[in-house]
Amino acid sequence: MFTSSRRTFLKSLALGSVSLALPGMRCASRATGNKPNVLFIAIDDLNDWVGCLGGHPDTLTPNIDRLAQRGVLFSNAFCAAPACNPSRAALMTGIRPSTSGVYLNAHPWRNSPVLKDAVTLPQHFMAHGYKAVASGKIYHGRFPDPPSWDEYWPSQQKNKPDDPVPPDRPLNGIPKTAHFDWGPMDVPPQEMGDWQVADWVINQLGQKHDKPLFLGCGFFRPHLPWYVPPKYFEKFPLDKVRLPNVKDDDLDDVPEAGVKMAKPHRDHANVLKHGQWRKAVQSYLASISFTDECLGRVIDALDNSEYRDNTVIVLWSDHGWHLGEKLHWRKFALWEEATHNVLMMVAPGVTKAGGRCESTVSLMDIYPTLIDLCGLSPKPELEGNSLLPLLKDPAAKWDKPALTTHGRENHTVRSKDWRYIRYADGSEELYDRNNDEMEWNNLTAKQEYAGIKKELAKWLPEVNAPDVEI
Ligand SMILES: [Ca+2]
Ligand SMILES: [Ca+2]
């Protein structure tokens, strides 16, 4: 938890912005009487390899890019935790991992004494007269939350439809690789789970609802395994795919706790040994392209529906992904690739088209922002900050860094200029974002940066709750 003086300041800021929100929302609210609908779109494991964020020169995301263009794109958004379950539990409850003790994918988040009776984001909407329905992955698969929804497809217990899998696995030739696998799978896109999630959401948008709608749409790709139909692979000819910029000795100045997160002798060694790096990048890009097409179908359906002009749209991904940077793969680390994610919002009557906000913001901020945008009652216990001032003016002053936690007492603080990491054993990293965007040069040992580290360390949480019981 942040220091009491800072919390008090933030709380008064958030409350102050509620009154500012109401006049702007009148136009958005007209069609449903008094509340705008919310289209809440999650994309699993999507890093910044989208056109509008420029994370990879070969990526093709026309639909994500056109949605970003329609409102405000947060180009420096970071997750609360670089793993599905803790990131999503924090976003949906508004409570940080360090407060709840929900740090890992294995942690059943309702077992946390802090989250046991927490009112989740959709529950808060239901308490204000909304109908909350969803399909696909919003919560982590193992821990769905039926109290959060009026209705779910395929079901309240099984939130995500199954995907087809190729008969002969693995496709990448890495032994015992489990779902760390990739390659084209010859099925029509209609057989993919995400396509069916989009179908269900599109159907909801075609119906008349007697209450304002909180509509969740959770896409699973580009989560592993990267099996998508061949046409998406054909967009990225293998010989033209560019690999990430990786420094072979990058981990030499990283403390042991960080090297343990990178695990260079596992995934990275396997990928190199089996000659799969380029194919992996191609497969991730193909998976992103597939999901982008699913998203485009949903946005087109919204635009052809009666909800087009009175719906707030939020699109987020739950964390980033490494594809070899720092000799690391997957999420589960505290560097830029794992913690930087996609976040954009469209709020009729509030946002203007083409907005781009470069301030450091957090997925923790979504819950309080939606409260402000939809005029719900404030929840002072939430640990994020309403982004309403930035939605109105993306250049508005904002001096809050973003905090990400991976496992108990391992944190990173990301300001516009710096990334500071402190591990549970006290070891540290410091990167100068303006001169080292790949985070290659750990400056922590240099005495001249002691003051900067001290300033950034003020944002570390005071409480580090014990792990929840499994
Ligand atoms: Ca994820
Ligand atoms: Ca390095």
Coordinates of C-alpha atoms and ligand atoms in Angstrom, one line a residue:
M1 CA 0.0 0.0 0.0
F2 CA 1.3 3.5 -0.7
T3 CA 2.0 6.0 2.1
S4 CA -1.0 7.5 3.8
S5 CA -0.2 11.0 2.6
R6 CA -0.1 10.0 -1.0
R7 CA -3.2 7.9 -0.8
T8 CA -5.1 10.8 0.7
F9 CA -4.0 13.0 -2.1
L10 CA -5.0 10.5 -4.8
K11 CA -8.3 9.9 -3.2
S12 CA -9.3 13.5 -3.2
L13 CA -8.2 13.8 -6.8
A14 CA -10.4 10.9 -7.7
L15 CA -13.4 12.2 -5.9
G16 CA -12.9 15.6 -7.4
S17 CA -13.1 14.2 -10.9
V18 CA -16.5 12.6 -10.4
S19 CA -18.3 15.9 -10.5
L20 CA -16.3 16.8 -13.6
A21 CA -17.4 13.5 -15.3
L22 CA -21.1 14.1 -15.2
P23 CA -21.7 17.0 -17.7
G24 CA -19.5 15.3 -20.3
M25 CA -21.4 12.0 -20.0
R26 CA -24.8 13.4 -20.8
C27 CA -24.4 12.9 -24.5
A28 CA -23.1 9.3 -24.0
S29 CA -26.0 8.5 -21.7
R30 CA -29.0 9.7 -23.7
A31 CA -30.0 6.5 -25.5
T32 CA -30.1 4.2 -22.4
G33 CA -31.7 6.9 -20.2
N34 CA -28.9 7.6 -17.8
K35 CA -26.0 5.2 -18.1
P36 CA -23.6 4.4 -21.0
N37 CA -23.0 0.7 -21.8
V38 CA -19.5 -0.7 -21.4
L39 CA -17.8 -3.0 -23.9
F40 CA -14.9 -4.5 -21.9
I41 CA -12.4 -6.3 -24.2
A42 CA -9.5 -8.3 -22.8
I43 CA -6.7 -9.8 -25.0
D44 CA -4.6 -12.4 -23.3
D45 CA -0.8 -12.2 -23.4
L46 CA -0.6 -9.4 -26.0
N47 CA 2.6 -7.3 -25.6
D48 CA 3.2 -4.1 -27.4
W49 CA 3.5 -5.7 -30.8
V50 CA 0.6 -3.8 -32.2
G51 CA 0.8 -1.2 -34.9
C52 CA -0.2 1.8 -32.8
L53 CA 2.5 1.0 -30.1
G54 CA 5.2 0.2 -32.6
G55 CA 6.6 -2.8 -30.7
H56 CA 7.3 -4.9 -33.8
P57 CA 7.7 -3.6 -37.4
D58 CA 6.0 -6.6 -39.0
T59 CA 2.9 -6.8 -37.0
L60 CA -0.5 -6.3 -38.6
T61 CA -3.3 -5.0 -36.3
P62 CA -5.5 -2.8 -38.4
N63 CA -8.5 -3.2 -36.1
I64 CA -6.7 -2.6 -32.8
D65 CA -5.1 0.5 -34.5
R66 CA -8.5 1.9 -35.7
L67 CA -10.0 1.4 -32.2
A68 CA -7.0 3.2 -30.7
Q69 CA -7.5 6.0 -33.2
R70 CA -11.1 6.4 -32.1
G71 CA -10.3 7.5 -28.5
V72 CA -7.2 7.6 -26.2
L73 CA -4.3 5.2 -26.5
F74 CA -2.3 4.8 -23.4
S75 CA 1.2 4.2 -24.8
N76 CA 2.8 3.6 -21.4
A77 CA 0.3 1.3 -19.6
F78 CA 1.6 -1.4 -17.2
C79 CA 0.1 -4.4 -15.5
A80 CA -0.1 -4.9 -11.7
A81 CA 1.4 -8.4 -12.2
P82 CA 3.1 -10.1 -15.2
A83 CA 0.9 -13.2 -15.1
C84 CA -2.7 -13.9 -16.0
N85 CA -4.3 -14.6 -12.7
P86 CA -2.8 -12.0 -10.5
S87 CA -3.0 -9.3 -13.2
R88 CA -6.7 -10.0 -13.8
A89 CA -7.6 -10.4 -10.1
A90 CA -6.0 -7.0 -9.4
L91 CA -7.7 -5.3 -12.3
M92 CA -11.1 -6.8 -11.6
T93 CA -11.0 -6.1 -7.8
G94 CA -8.9 -2.9 -7.9
I95 CA -6.6 -4.3 -5.2
R96 CA -2.9 -4.8 -5.7
P97 CA -1.1 -8.2 -5.4
S98 CA 0.9 -6.8 -2.5
T99 CA -2.3 -6.0 -0.6
S100 CA -4.2 -9.2 -1.5
G101 CA -1.4 -11.8 -1.5
V102 CA -2.5 -13.0 -5.0
Y103 CA 0.9 -13.1 -6.7
L104 CA 0.8 -16.2 -8.9
N105 CA -1.3 -18.1 -11.4
A106 CA -1.8 -20.9 -8.8
H107 CA -3.3 -18.5 -6.2
P108 CA -7.1 -18.9 -5.9
W109 CA -7.9 -15.2 -5.6
R110 CA -11.1 -15.5 -3.6
N111 CA -9.0 -17.3 -0.9
S112 CA -7.4 -13.9 -0.1
P113 CA -8.8 -12.6 3.1
V114 CA -8.8 -9.1 1.4
L115 CA -10.6 -10.3 -1.7
K116 CA -13.0 -12.9 -0.2
D117 CA -15.9 -10.4 -0.2
A118 CA -14.5 -7.9 -2.6
V119 CA -17.0 -6.3 -4.9
T120 CA -15.6 -6.8 -8.4
L121 CA -15.8 -4.4 -11.3
P122 CA -18.8 -6.1 -12.9
Q123 CA -20.5 -6.6 -9.5
H124 CA -20.2 -2.9 -8.8
F125 CA -21.9 -2.3 -12.2
M126 CA -24.7 -4.8 -11.4
A127 CA -25.3 -3.0 -8.1
H128 CA -25.9 0.1 -10.1
G129 CA -28.6 -1.4 -12.3
Y130 CA -26.4 -2.9 -15.1
K131 CA -26.7 -6.3 -16.7
A132 CA -23.2 -7.9 -16.7
V133 CA -22.6 -10.6 -19.2
A134 CA -19.4 -12.0 -20.8
S135 CA -17.7 -14.6 -22.9
G136 CA -14.2 -15.9 -23.0
K137 CA -11.2 -15.2 -20.8
I138 CA -11.8 -12.4 -18.4
Y139 CA -10.7 -14.1 -15.2
H140 CA -7.9 -16.7 -15.3
G141 CA -9.3 -20.0 -16.4
R142 CA -9.0 -21.9 -13.1
F143 CA -10.7 -19.2 -11.1
P144 CA -14.0 -18.1 -12.7
D145 CA -16.2 -15.9 -10.5
P146 CA -19.9 -16.6 -11.0
P147 CA -21.0 -13.8 -8.6
S148 CA -19.4 -11.3 -11.0
W149 CA -21.9 -12.0 -13.9
D150 CA -25.5 -12.4 -14.7
E151 CA -24.7 -14.7 -17.6
Y152 CA -21.6 -16.2 -19.2
W153 CA -20.8 -18.2 -22.4
P154 CA -20.0 -21.0 -22.6
S155 CA -20.8 -21.2 -18.9
Q156 CA -20.2 -19.6 -15.5
Q157 CA -17.7 -22.4 -14.7
K158 CA -16.2 -22.8 -18.1
N159 CA -15.6 -19.2 -19.4
K160 CA -13.5 -20.1 -22.5
P161 CA -14.6 -22.4 -25.3
D162 CA -12.1 -25.1 -26.3
D163 CA -9.8 -24.6 -29.3
P164 CA -9.0 -27.3 -31.8
V165 CA -5.5 -28.8 -31.6
P166 CA -3.4 -30.4 -34.3
P167 CA -3.3 -34.2 -34.2
D168 CA 0.5 -34.5 -34.1
R169 CA 2.0 -32.3 -31.4
P170 CA 4.4 -30.7 -30.8
L171 CA 4.6 -28.9 -34.1
N172 CA 7.9 -27.1 -33.2
G173 CA 9.9 -30.3 -32.4
I174 CA 10.8 -29.2 -28.9
P175 CA 10.5 -32.3 -26.7
K176 CA 8.2 -32.1 -23.6
T177 CA 7.2 -28.6 -24.6
A178 CA 3.6 -28.8 -23.5
H179 CA 1.7 -25.7 -24.7
F180 CA 5.0 -23.8 -25.6
D181 CA 4.3 -24.9 -29.2
W182 CA 3.3 -23.2 -32.5
G183 CA 2.5 -23.7 -36.1
P184 CA -0.4 -23.5 -38.6
M185 CA -3.5 -25.6 -38.0
D186 CA -5.7 -26.3 -40.9
V187 CA -9.1 -25.5 -39.6
P188 CA -11.5 -22.7 -40.7
P189 CA -11.3 -19.7 -38.3
Q190 CA -14.9 -20.3 -37.3
E191 CA -13.7 -23.4 -35.3
M192 CA -11.5 -21.3 -33.1
G193 CA -12.7 -20.4 -29.6
D194 CA -12.1 -16.7 -30.0
W195 CA -14.1 -16.6 -33.2
Q196 CA -17.0 -18.1 -31.3
V197 CA -16.6 -15.7 -28.4
A198 CA -16.8 -12.9 -30.9
D199 CA -20.0 -14.5 -32.3
W200 CA -21.6 -14.6 -28.9
V201 CA -20.7 -10.9 -28.1
I202 CA -21.9 -9.9 -31.6
N203 CA -25.2 -11.6 -30.8
Q204 CA -25.5 -9.7 -27.5
L205 CA -25.0 -6.4 -29.4
G206 CA -27.8 -7.3 -31.8
Q207 CA -30.3 -7.8 -28.9
K208 CA -32.5 -5.3 -27.0
H209 CA -31.5 -5.1 -23.4
D210 CA -33.7 -3.7 -20.7
K211 CA -30.8 -2.5 -18.6
P212 CA -27.5 -0.8 -19.5
L213 CA -25.0 -3.4 -20.5
F214 CA -21.6 -4.3 -19.1
L215 CA -20.4 -6.7 -21.9
G216 CA -17.2 -8.6 -21.4
C217 CA -15.3 -10.1 -24.4
G218 CA -12.2 -12.1 -23.5
F219 CA -9.9 -13.2 -26.4
F220 CA -7.4 -16.0 -25.6
R221 CA -4.9 -15.6 -28.5
P222 CA -2.1 -14.7 -28.6
H223 CA -1.8 -16.9 -25.5
L224 CA 0.1 -20.2 -26.2
P225 CA -0.2 -22.5 -28.0
W226 CA 0.1 -20.5 -31.2
Y227 CA -2.1 -22.7 -33.4
V228 CA -4.1 -20.6 -35.8
P229 CA -5.3 -21.2 -39.4
P230 CA -2.7 -21.0 -42.2
K231 CA -4.0 -17.8 -43.7
Y232 CA -2.7 -15.8 -40.7
F233 CA 0.8 -17.4 -41.0
E234 CA 0.8 -16.5 -44.7
K235 CA 0.7 -12.8 -43.9
F236 CA 4.2 -13.1 -42.3
P237 CA 6.6 -14.9 -44.8
L238 CA 9.2 -16.6 -42.6
D239 CA 12.2 -15.2 -44.4
K240 CA 11.0 -11.7 -43.9
V241 CA 10.1 -11.9 -40.2
R242 CA 12.4 -9.7 -38.0
L243 CA 13.7 -11.0 -34.7
P244 CA 13.8 -8.9 -31.5
N245 CA 16.9 -6.9 -30.8
V246 CA 18.7 -9.1 -28.2
K247 CA 22.1 -8.6 -26.6
D248 CA 23.6 -12.0 -25.9
D249 CA 25.4 -10.9 -22.7
D250 CA 22.4 -8.8 -21.4
L251 CA 22.0 -10.8 -18.2
D252 CA 25.7 -10.2 -17.1
D253 CA 24.7 -7.1 -15.1
V254 CA 21.4 -8.5 -13.9
P255 CA 21.3 -9.8 -10.3
E256 CA 20.8 -13.5 -9.6
A257 CA 17.1 -12.9 -8.7
G258 CA 16.5 -11.5 -12.2
V259 CA 18.4 -14.2 -13.9
K260 CA 16.2 -16.8 -12.1
M261 CA 13.2 -15.1 -13.6
A262 CA 14.8 -15.1 -17.1
K263 CA 15.7 -18.8 -17.0
P264 CA 18.0 -18.5 -20.0
H265 CA 18.9 -22.2 -20.0
R266 CA 15.2 -23.3 -20.4
D267 CA 13.0 -21.7 -23.1
H268 CA 15.7 -19.6 -24.8
A269 CA 18.1 -22.5 -25.0
N270 CA 15.4 -24.8 -26.4
V271 CA 14.3 -22.3 -29.0
L272 CA 17.8 -21.8 -30.2
K273 CA 18.7 -25.5 -30.2
H274 CA 15.6 -26.4 -32.3
G275 CA 16.0 -23.4 -34.7
Q276 CA 12.6 -22.1 -33.7
W277 CA 13.2 -18.4 -32.9
R278 CA 12.0 -17.0 -36.3
K279 CA 9.1 -19.5 -36.4
A280 CA 8.0 -18.5 -32.9
V281 CA 8.0 -14.8 -33.8
Q282 CA 6.0 -15.6 -37.0
S283 CA 3.5 -17.7 -34.9
Y284 CA 3.0 -14.9 -32.3
L285 CA 2.4 -12.4 -35.1
A286 CA 0.0 -14.8 -36.8
S287 CA -1.9 -15.3 -33.5
I288 CA -2.1 -11.5 -33.0
S289 CA -3.4 -11.1 -36.5
F290 CA -6.1 -13.7 -35.9
T291 CA -7.3 -12.0 -32.7
D292 CA -7.2 -8.6 -34.4
E293 CA -9.7 -10.0 -37.0
C294 CA -12.0 -11.2 -34.2
L295 CA -11.8 -7.8 -32.6
G296 CA -12.7 -6.1 -35.9
R297 CA -15.9 -8.2 -36.2
V298 CA -16.9 -7.1 -32.7
I299 CA -16.3 -3.4 -33.4
D300 CA -18.2 -3.6 -36.7
A301 CA -21.1 -5.2 -34.9
L302 CA -21.1 -2.4 -32.3
D303 CA -21.1 0.2 -35.0
N304 CA -24.0 -1.5 -36.7
S305 CA -26.0 -1.7 -33.4
E306 CA -28.1 0.7 -31.5
Y307 CA -25.3 0.9 -28.9
R308 CA -22.8 2.6 -31.2
D309 CA -23.0 6.1 -29.7
N310 CA -23.6 5.3 -26.0
T311 CA -21.0 2.7 -25.3
V312 CA -17.7 3.1 -23.5
I313 CA -15.1 0.8 -25.0
V314 CA -12.0 -0.4 -23.0
L315 CA -9.5 -2.7 -24.5
W316 CA -6.7 -4.1 -22.4
S317 CA -4.2 -6.9 -22.5
D318 CA -3.2 -8.5 -19.1
H319 CA 0.6 -8.1 -19.4
G320 CA 3.4 -8.2 -22.0
W321 CA 5.5 -11.0 -23.4
H322 CA 9.2 -11.7 -24.0
L323 CA 10.3 -13.4 -27.2
G324 CA 14.0 -13.8 -26.4
E325 CA 14.7 -10.3 -25.0
K326 CA 16.9 -10.7 -22.0
L327 CA 17.2 -14.4 -23.1
H328 CA 13.7 -14.8 -21.7
W329 CA 10.4 -16.1 -23.0
R330 CA 6.9 -15.7 -21.8
K331 CA 5.9 -13.1 -19.1
F332 CA 6.8 -13.8 -15.4
A333 CA 9.5 -11.0 -15.2
L334 CA 9.8 -7.3 -14.3
W335 CA 11.3 -5.8 -17.4
E336 CA 9.6 -3.7 -20.1
E337 CA 8.6 -6.6 -22.4
A338 CA 6.7 -8.5 -19.7
T339 CA 5.1 -5.5 -18.0
H340 CA 4.1 -3.2 -20.8
N341 CA 0.7 -3.9 -22.2
V342 CA -2.0 -2.5 -24.4
L343 CA -4.7 -0.1 -23.0
M344 CA -7.1 2.1 -24.9
M345 CA -10.4 3.7 -24.1
V346 CA -13.2 5.3 -26.1
A347 CA -15.7 7.3 -24.1
P348 CA -18.4 9.1 -26.1
G349 CA -18.6 12.7 -25.1
V350 CA -15.3 12.6 -23.2
T351 CA -12.5 11.3 -25.4
K352 CA -11.6 12.9 -28.7
A353 CA -10.4 10.8 -31.7
G354 CA -6.7 10.4 -32.1
G355 CA -5.7 10.9 -28.4
R356 CA -2.4 9.4 -27.3
C357 CA -1.4 9.6 -23.7
E358 CA 2.3 9.0 -22.8
S359 CA 1.9 9.2 -19.0
T360 CA 2.7 6.0 -17.1
V361 CA -0.6 4.4 -16.1
S362 CA -1.7 1.0 -14.7
L363 CA -4.4 -1.6 -15.3
M364 CA -5.3 -0.8 -11.7
D365 CA -6.7 2.5 -13.0
I366 CA -9.4 0.9 -15.2
Y367 CA -11.8 0.2 -12.3
P368 CA -11.8 3.8 -10.9
T369 CA -11.9 5.2 -14.4
L370 CA -15.1 3.2 -15.3
I371 CA -16.7 4.3 -12.0
D372 CA -16.1 7.9 -13.1
L373 CA -17.2 7.5 -16.7
C374 CA -20.4 5.8 -15.7
G375 CA -21.3 7.8 -12.6
L376 CA -21.2 4.9 -10.2
S377 CA -20.6 5.4 -6.5
P378 CA -16.9 5.8 -5.6
K379 CA -14.9 3.0 -3.9
P380 CA -12.2 4.6 -1.8
E381 CA -10.5 1.2 -1.2
L382 CA -9.4 0.9 -4.9
E383 CA -5.7 1.3 -5.3
G384 CA -5.6 2.7 -8.8
N385 CA -6.3 6.2 -10.0
S386 CA -9.1 7.4 -12.3
L387 CA -7.7 8.3 -15.7
L388 CA -10.6 10.6 -16.4
P389 CA -8.4 13.7 -16.5
L390 CA -6.2 12.0 -19.1
L391 CA -9.1 10.9 -21.1
K392 CA -10.2 14.5 -21.3
D393 CA -6.8 15.8 -22.0
P394 CA -4.1 13.2 -22.7
A395 CA -1.4 15.9 -22.0
A396 CA -2.8 16.7 -18.6
K397 CA -0.2 16.7 -15.8
W398 CA 0.3 13.2 -14.3
D399 CA 3.2 12.4 -12.1
K400 CA 2.4 8.9 -10.9
P401 CA 4.7 6.0 -11.9
A402 CA 3.3 2.5 -12.5
L403 CA 4.0 -0.4 -10.1
T404 CA 4.3 -4.0 -11.1
T405 CA 4.8 -7.0 -8.7
H406 CA 5.9 -10.5 -9.6
G407 CA 5.9 -12.8 -6.5
R408 CA 6.1 -11.5 -3.0
E409 CA 8.3 -8.5 -2.5
N410 CA 9.6 -8.3 -6.1
H411 CA 8.6 -5.0 -7.6
T412 CA 9.3 -2.6 -10.4
V413 CA 8.5 1.1 -10.5
R414 CA 8.2 2.5 -14.0
S415 CA 8.2 6.3 -14.4
K416 CA 8.4 8.1 -17.7
D417 CA 12.2 8.3 -17.5
W418 CA 13.2 5.3 -15.4
R419 CA 12.6 1.7 -14.6
Y420 CA 13.6 0.7 -11.1
I421 CA 13.5 -3.0 -10.0
R422 CA 13.9 -4.3 -6.4
Y423 CA 13.8 -8.0 -5.7
A424 CA 12.9 -9.6 -2.4
D425 CA 16.6 -10.2 -1.6
G426 CA 17.2 -6.4 -1.9
S427 CA 19.1 -6.6 -5.2
E428 CA 18.2 -3.9 -7.8
E429 CA 18.2 -2.8 -11.4
L430 CA 17.9 0.8 -12.7
Y431 CA 17.4 1.7 -16.4
D432 CA 17.4 5.0 -18.1
R433 CA 14.4 4.8 -20.4
N434 CA 15.3 7.9 -22.4
N435 CA 18.7 6.5 -23.4
D436 CA 18.3 2.8 -23.1
E437 CA 14.9 1.6 -24.2
M438 CA 16.0 -2.0 -24.4
E439 CA 17.0 -1.9 -20.7
W440 CA 20.5 -3.2 -21.4
N441 CA 22.6 -1.2 -19.0
N442 CA 21.8 -1.7 -15.3
L443 CA 22.9 1.6 -13.6
T444 CA 22.1 0.6 -10.1
A445 CA 25.7 0.5 -8.9
K446 CA 26.5 4.0 -10.0
Q447 CA 26.5 6.4 -7.1
E448 CA 25.2 9.4 -9.0
Y449 CA 21.8 7.7 -9.4
A450 CA 21.3 7.0 -5.6
G451 CA 18.9 9.9 -5.3
I452 CA 16.8 8.8 -8.3
K453 CA 16.5 5.3 -6.8
K454 CA 15.4 6.7 -3.5
E455 CA 12.7 8.8 -5.1
L456 CA 11.4 5.8 -7.1
A457 CA 11.6 3.5 -4.1
K458 CA 9.0 5.7 -2.3
W459 CA 6.4 4.2 -4.6
L460 CA 7.1 0.6 -3.4
P461 CA 4.3 -0.8 -1.3
E462 CA 4.6 -0.7 2.5
V463 CA 2.7 -3.9 2.9
N464 CA 3.7 -7.2 1.2
A465 CA 0.9 -9.6 2.1
P466 CA 1.7 -13.3 2.6
D467 CA 0.9 -15.6 -0.3
V468 CA -2.8 -16.7 -0.2
E469 CA -3.4 -20.3 0.6
I470 CA -3.6 -22.7 -2.3
Ligands
CA1 CA -2.1 -13.6 -19.8
CA2 CA 22.2 -6.0 -19.3

